[in-house]
Backbone as a chain_set.jsonl record, in Angstrom:
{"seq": "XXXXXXXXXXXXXXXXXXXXXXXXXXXXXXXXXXXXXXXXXXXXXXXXXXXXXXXXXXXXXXXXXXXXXXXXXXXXXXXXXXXXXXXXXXXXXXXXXXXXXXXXXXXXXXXXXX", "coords": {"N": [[-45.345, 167.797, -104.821], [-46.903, 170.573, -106.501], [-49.074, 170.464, -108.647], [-50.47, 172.92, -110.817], [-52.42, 172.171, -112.145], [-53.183, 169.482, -113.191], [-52.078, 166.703, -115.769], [-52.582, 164.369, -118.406], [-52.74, 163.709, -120.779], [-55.332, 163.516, -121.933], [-58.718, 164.75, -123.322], [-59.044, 166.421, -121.478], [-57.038, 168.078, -120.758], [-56.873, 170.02, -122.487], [-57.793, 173.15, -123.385], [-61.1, 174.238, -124.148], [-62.512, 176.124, -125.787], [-60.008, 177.57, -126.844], [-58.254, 175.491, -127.837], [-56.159, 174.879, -127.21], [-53.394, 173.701, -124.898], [-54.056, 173.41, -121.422], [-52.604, 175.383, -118.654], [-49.705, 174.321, -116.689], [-48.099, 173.738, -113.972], [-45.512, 173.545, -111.42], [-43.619, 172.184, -108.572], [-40.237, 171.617, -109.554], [-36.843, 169.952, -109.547], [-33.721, 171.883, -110.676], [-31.321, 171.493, -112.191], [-28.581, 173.595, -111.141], [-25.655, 174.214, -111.327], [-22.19, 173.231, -110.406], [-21.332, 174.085, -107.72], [-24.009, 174.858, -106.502], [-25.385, 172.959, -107.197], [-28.918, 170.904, -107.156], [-31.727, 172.447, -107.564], [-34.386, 173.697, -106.107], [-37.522, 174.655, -108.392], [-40.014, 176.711, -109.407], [-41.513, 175.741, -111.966], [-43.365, 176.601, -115.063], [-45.48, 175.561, -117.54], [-46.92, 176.548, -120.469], [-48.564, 177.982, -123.43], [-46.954, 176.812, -125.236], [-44.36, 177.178, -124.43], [-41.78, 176.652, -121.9], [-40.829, 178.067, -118.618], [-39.168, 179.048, -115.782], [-39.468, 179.913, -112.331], [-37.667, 181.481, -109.621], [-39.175, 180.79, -107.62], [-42.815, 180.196, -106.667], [-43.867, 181.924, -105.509], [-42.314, 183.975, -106.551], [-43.441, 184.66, -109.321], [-44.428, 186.859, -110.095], [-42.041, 188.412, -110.575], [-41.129, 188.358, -112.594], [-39.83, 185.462, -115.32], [-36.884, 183.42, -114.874], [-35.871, 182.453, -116.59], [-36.438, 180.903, -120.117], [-37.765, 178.909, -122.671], [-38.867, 178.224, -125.58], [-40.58, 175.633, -126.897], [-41.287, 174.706, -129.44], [-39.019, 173.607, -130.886], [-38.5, 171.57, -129.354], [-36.378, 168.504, -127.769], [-36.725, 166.452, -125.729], [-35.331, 164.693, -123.229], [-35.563, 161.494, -121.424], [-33.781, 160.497, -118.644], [-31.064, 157.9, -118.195], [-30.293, 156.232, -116.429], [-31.519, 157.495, -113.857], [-34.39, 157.801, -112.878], [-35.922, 159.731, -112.213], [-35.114, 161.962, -113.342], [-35.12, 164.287, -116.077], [-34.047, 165.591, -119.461], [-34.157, 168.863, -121.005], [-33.422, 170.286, -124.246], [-32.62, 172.941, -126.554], [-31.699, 173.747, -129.243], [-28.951, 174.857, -128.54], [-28.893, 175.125, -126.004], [-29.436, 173.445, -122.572], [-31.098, 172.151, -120.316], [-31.528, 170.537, -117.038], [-33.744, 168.65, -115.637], [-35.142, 167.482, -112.679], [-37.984, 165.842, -111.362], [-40.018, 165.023, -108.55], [-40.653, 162.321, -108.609], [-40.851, 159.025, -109.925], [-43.052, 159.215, -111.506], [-43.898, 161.449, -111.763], [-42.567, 162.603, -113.298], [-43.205, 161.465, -115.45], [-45.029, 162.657, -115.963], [-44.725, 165.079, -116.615], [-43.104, 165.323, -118.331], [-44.814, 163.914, -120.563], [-47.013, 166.505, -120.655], [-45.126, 168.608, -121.818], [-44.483, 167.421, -124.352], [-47.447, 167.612, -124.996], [-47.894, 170.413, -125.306], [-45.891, 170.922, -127.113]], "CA": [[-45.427, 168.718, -105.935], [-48.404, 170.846, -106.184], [-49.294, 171.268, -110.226], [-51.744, 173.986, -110.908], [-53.608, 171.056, -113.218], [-52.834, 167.554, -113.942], [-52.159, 166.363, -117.022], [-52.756, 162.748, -118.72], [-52.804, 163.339, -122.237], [-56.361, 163.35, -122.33], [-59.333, 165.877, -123.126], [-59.341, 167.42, -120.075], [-56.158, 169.026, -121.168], [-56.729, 171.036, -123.679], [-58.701, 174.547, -123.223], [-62.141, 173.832, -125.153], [-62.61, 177.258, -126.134], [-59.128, 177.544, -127.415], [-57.727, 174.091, -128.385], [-54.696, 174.8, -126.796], [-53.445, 173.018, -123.79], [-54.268, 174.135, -120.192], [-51.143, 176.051, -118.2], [-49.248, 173.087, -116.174], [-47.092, 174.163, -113.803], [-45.125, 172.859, -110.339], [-42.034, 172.675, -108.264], [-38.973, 170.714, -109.732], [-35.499, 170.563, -109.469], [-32.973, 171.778, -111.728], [-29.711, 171.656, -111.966], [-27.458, 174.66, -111.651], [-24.158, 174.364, -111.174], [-21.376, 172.701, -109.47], [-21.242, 174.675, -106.694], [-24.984, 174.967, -106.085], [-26.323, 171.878, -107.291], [-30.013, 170.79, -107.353], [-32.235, 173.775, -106.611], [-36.003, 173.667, -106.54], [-37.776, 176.11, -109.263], [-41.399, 176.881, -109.74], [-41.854, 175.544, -113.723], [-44.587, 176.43, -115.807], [-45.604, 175.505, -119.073], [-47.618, 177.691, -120.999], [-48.242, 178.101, -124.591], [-45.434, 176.019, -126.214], [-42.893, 177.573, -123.553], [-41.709, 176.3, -120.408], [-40.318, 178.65, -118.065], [-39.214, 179.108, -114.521], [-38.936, 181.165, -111.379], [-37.271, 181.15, -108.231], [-40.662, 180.124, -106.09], [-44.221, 180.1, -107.187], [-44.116, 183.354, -105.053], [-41.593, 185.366, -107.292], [-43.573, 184.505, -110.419], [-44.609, 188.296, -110.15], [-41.315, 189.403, -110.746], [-40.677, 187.791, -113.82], [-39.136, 184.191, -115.2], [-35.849, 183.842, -114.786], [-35.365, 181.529, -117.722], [-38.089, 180.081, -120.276], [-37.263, 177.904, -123.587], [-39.569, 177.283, -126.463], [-40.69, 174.154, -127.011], [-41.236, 173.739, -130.909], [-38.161, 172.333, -131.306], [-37.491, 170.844, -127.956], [-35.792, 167.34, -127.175], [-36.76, 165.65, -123.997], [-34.682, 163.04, -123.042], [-35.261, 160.697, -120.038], [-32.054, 160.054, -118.063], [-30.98, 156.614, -118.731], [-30.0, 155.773, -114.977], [-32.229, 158.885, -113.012], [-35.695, 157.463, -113.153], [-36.863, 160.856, -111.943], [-34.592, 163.013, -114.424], [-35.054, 164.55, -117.443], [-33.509, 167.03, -120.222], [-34.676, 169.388, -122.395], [-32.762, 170.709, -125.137], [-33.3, 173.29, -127.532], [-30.28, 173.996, -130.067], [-27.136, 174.764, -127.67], [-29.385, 175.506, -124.787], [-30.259, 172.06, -122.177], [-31.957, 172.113, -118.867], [-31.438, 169.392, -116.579], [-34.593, 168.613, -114.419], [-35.699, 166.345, -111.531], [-39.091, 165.533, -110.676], [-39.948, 164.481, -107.379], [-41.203, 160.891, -108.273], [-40.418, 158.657, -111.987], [-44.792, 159.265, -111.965], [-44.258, 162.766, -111.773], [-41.224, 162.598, -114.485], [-43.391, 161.231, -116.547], [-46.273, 163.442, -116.169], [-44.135, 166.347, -117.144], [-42.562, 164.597, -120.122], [-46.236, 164.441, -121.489], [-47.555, 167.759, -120.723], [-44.471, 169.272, -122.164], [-44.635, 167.214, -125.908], [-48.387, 168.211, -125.609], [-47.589, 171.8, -125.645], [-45.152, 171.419, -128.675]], "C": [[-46.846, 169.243, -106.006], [-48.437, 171.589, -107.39], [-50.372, 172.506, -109.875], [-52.933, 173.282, -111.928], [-53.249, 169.999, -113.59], [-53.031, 167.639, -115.8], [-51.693, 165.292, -117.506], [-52.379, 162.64, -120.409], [-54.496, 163.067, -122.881], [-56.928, 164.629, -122.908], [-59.234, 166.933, -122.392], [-58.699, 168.106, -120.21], [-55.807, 170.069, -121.978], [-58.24, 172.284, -123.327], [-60.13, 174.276, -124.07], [-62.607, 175.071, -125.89], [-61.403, 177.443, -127.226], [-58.552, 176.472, -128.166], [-56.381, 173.777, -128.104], [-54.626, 174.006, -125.279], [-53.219, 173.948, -122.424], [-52.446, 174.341, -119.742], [-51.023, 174.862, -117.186], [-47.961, 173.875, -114.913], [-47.003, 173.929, -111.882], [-44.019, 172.995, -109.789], [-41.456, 171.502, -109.067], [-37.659, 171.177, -109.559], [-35.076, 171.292, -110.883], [-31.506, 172.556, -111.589], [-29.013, 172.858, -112.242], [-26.841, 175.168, -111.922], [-23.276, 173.268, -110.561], [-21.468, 173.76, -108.318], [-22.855, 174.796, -106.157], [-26.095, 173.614, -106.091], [-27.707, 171.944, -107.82], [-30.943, 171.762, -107.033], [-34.117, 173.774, -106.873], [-36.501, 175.14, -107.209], [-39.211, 175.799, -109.019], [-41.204, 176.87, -111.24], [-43.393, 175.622, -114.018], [-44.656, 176.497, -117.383], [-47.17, 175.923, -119.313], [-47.65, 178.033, -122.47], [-47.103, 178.025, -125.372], [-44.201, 177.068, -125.497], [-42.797, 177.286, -122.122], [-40.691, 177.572, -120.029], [-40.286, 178.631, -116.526], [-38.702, 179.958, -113.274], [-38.42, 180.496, -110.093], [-38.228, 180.152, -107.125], [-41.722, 180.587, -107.403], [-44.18, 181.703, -106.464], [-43.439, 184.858, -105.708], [-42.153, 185.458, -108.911], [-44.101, 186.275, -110.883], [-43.14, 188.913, -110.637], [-40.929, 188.792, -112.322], [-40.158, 186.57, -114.051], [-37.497, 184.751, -115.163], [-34.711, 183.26, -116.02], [-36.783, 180.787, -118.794], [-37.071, 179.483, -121.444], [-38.877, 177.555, -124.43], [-39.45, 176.197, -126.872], [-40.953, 173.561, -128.555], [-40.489, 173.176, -131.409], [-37.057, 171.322, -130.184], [-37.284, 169.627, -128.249], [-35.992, 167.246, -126.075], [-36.444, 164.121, -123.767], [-34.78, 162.411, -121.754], [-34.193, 160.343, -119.847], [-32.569, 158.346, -117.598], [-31.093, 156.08, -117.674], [-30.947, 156.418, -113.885], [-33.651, 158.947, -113.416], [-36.54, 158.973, -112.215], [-36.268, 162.342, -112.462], [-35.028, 162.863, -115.76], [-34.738, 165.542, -117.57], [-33.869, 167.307, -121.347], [-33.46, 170.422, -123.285], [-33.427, 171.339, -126.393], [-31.979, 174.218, -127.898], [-29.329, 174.327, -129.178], [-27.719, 174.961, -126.206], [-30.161, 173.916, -124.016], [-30.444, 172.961, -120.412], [-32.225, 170.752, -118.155], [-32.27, 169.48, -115.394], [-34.784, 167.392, -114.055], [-37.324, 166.454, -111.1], [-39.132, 165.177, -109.181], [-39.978, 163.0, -107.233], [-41.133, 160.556, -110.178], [-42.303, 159.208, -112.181], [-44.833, 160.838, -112.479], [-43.03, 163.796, -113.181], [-41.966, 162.371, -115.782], [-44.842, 161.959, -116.96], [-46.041, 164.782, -116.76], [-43.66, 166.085, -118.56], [-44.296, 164.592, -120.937], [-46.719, 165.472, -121.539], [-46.457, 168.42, -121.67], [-44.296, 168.886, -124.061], [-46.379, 167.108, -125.991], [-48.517, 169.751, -125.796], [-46.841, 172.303, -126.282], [-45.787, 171.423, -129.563]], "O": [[-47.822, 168.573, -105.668], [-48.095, 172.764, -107.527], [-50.884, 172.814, -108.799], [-53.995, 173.764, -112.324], [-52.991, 169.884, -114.788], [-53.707, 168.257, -116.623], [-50.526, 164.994, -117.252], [-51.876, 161.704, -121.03], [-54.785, 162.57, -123.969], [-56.168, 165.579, -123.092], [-59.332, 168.127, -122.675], [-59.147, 169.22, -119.939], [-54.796, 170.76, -122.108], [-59.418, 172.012, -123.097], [-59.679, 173.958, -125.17], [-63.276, 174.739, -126.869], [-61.719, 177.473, -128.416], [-58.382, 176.734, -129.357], [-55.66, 172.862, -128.502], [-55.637, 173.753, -124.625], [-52.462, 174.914, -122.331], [-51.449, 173.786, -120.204], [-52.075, 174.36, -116.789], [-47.009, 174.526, -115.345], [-47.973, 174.061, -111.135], [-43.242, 173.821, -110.266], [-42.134, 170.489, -109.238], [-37.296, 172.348, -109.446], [-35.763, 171.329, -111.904], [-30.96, 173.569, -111.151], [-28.812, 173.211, -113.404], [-26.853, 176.234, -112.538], [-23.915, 172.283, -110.192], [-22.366, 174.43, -108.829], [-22.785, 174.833, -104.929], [-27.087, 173.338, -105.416], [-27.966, 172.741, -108.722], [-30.915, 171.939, -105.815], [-34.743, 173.867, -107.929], [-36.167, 176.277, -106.874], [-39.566, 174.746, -108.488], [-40.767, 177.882, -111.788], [-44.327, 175.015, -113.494], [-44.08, 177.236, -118.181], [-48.191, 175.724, -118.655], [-46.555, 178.457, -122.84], [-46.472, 178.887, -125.982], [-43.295, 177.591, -126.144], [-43.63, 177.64, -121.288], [-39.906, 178.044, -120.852], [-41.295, 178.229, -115.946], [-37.641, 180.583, -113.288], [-38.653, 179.371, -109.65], [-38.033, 179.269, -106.29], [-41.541, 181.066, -108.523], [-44.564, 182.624, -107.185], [-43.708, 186.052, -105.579], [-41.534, 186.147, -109.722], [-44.047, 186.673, -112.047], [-43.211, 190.041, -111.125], [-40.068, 189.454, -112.902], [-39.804, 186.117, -112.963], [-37.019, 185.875, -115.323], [-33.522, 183.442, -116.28], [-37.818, 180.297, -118.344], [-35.848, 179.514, -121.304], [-39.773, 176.835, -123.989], [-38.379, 175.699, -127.219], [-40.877, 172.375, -128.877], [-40.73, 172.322, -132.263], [-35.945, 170.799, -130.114], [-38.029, 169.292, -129.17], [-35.419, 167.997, -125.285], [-36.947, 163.016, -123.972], [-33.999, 162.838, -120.903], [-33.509, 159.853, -120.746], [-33.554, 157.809, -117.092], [-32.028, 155.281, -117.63], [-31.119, 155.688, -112.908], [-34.125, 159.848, -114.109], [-37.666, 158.945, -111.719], [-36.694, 163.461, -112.174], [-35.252, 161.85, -116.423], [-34.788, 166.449, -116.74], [-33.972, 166.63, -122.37], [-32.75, 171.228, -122.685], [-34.302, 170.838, -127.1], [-31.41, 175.064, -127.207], [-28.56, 173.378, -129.332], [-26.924, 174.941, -125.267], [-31.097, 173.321, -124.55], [-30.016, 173.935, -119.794], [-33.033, 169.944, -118.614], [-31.939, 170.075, -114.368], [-34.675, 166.388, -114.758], [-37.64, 167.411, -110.394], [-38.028, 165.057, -108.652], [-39.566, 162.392, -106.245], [-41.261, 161.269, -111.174], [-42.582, 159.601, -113.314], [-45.576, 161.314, -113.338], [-42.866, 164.931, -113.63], [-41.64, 162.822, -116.88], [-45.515, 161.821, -117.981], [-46.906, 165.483, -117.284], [-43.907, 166.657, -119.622], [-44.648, 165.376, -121.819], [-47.065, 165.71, -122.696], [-47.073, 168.944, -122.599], [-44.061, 169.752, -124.904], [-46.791, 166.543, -127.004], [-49.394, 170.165, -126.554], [-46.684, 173.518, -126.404], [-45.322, 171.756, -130.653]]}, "num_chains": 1, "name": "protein.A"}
């Protein structure tokens, strides 16, 4: 996975100028369909919204999906130590990390940018 910035939950994360948290953003899966399955996206989170594109290379053309995060739910999958889902009122998103480290590095960046 190749973030565009780590993120711990520390200082370092937050813009010092702004107070907002730095842009986060990497490949993961996420689930599409039955018929297509697991599909790797380029996700980035970005001022209390995650969103994602085809590749890191189509981020020029636009997302293809995003989701505010002020009233997200992120639930770790109970069994899928490198899943998680976000939910925001009838709308969920079922992602995969590459690694539970990297599951859980996203799960923090994402309830520091709510």
């Amino acid at each position: 996975m190749s973030e565009k910035s780590s993120s711990s939950g520390s200082d370092e994360d937050v813009d010092p100028e702004s107070g907002q948290p730095v842009e986060f953003g990497g490949v993961v899966s996420k689930w599409t369909n039955y018929i297509h399955g697991w599909q790797d996206r380029w996700v980035v989170l970005k001022n209390n919204t995650l969103s994602y594109y085809k590749s890191e290379d189509e981020r020029e053309y636009g997302c293809r999906g995003s989701l505010c995060l002020s009233k997200a739910v992120i639930t770790p999958h109970e069994f899928d130590e490198c899943r998680f889902d976000i939910s925001v009122n009838d709308s969920v998103w079922y992602l995969r990390a590459e690694d539970p480290e990297h599951r859980l590095q996203w799960i923090e960046s994402i309830e520091l940018h709510k």
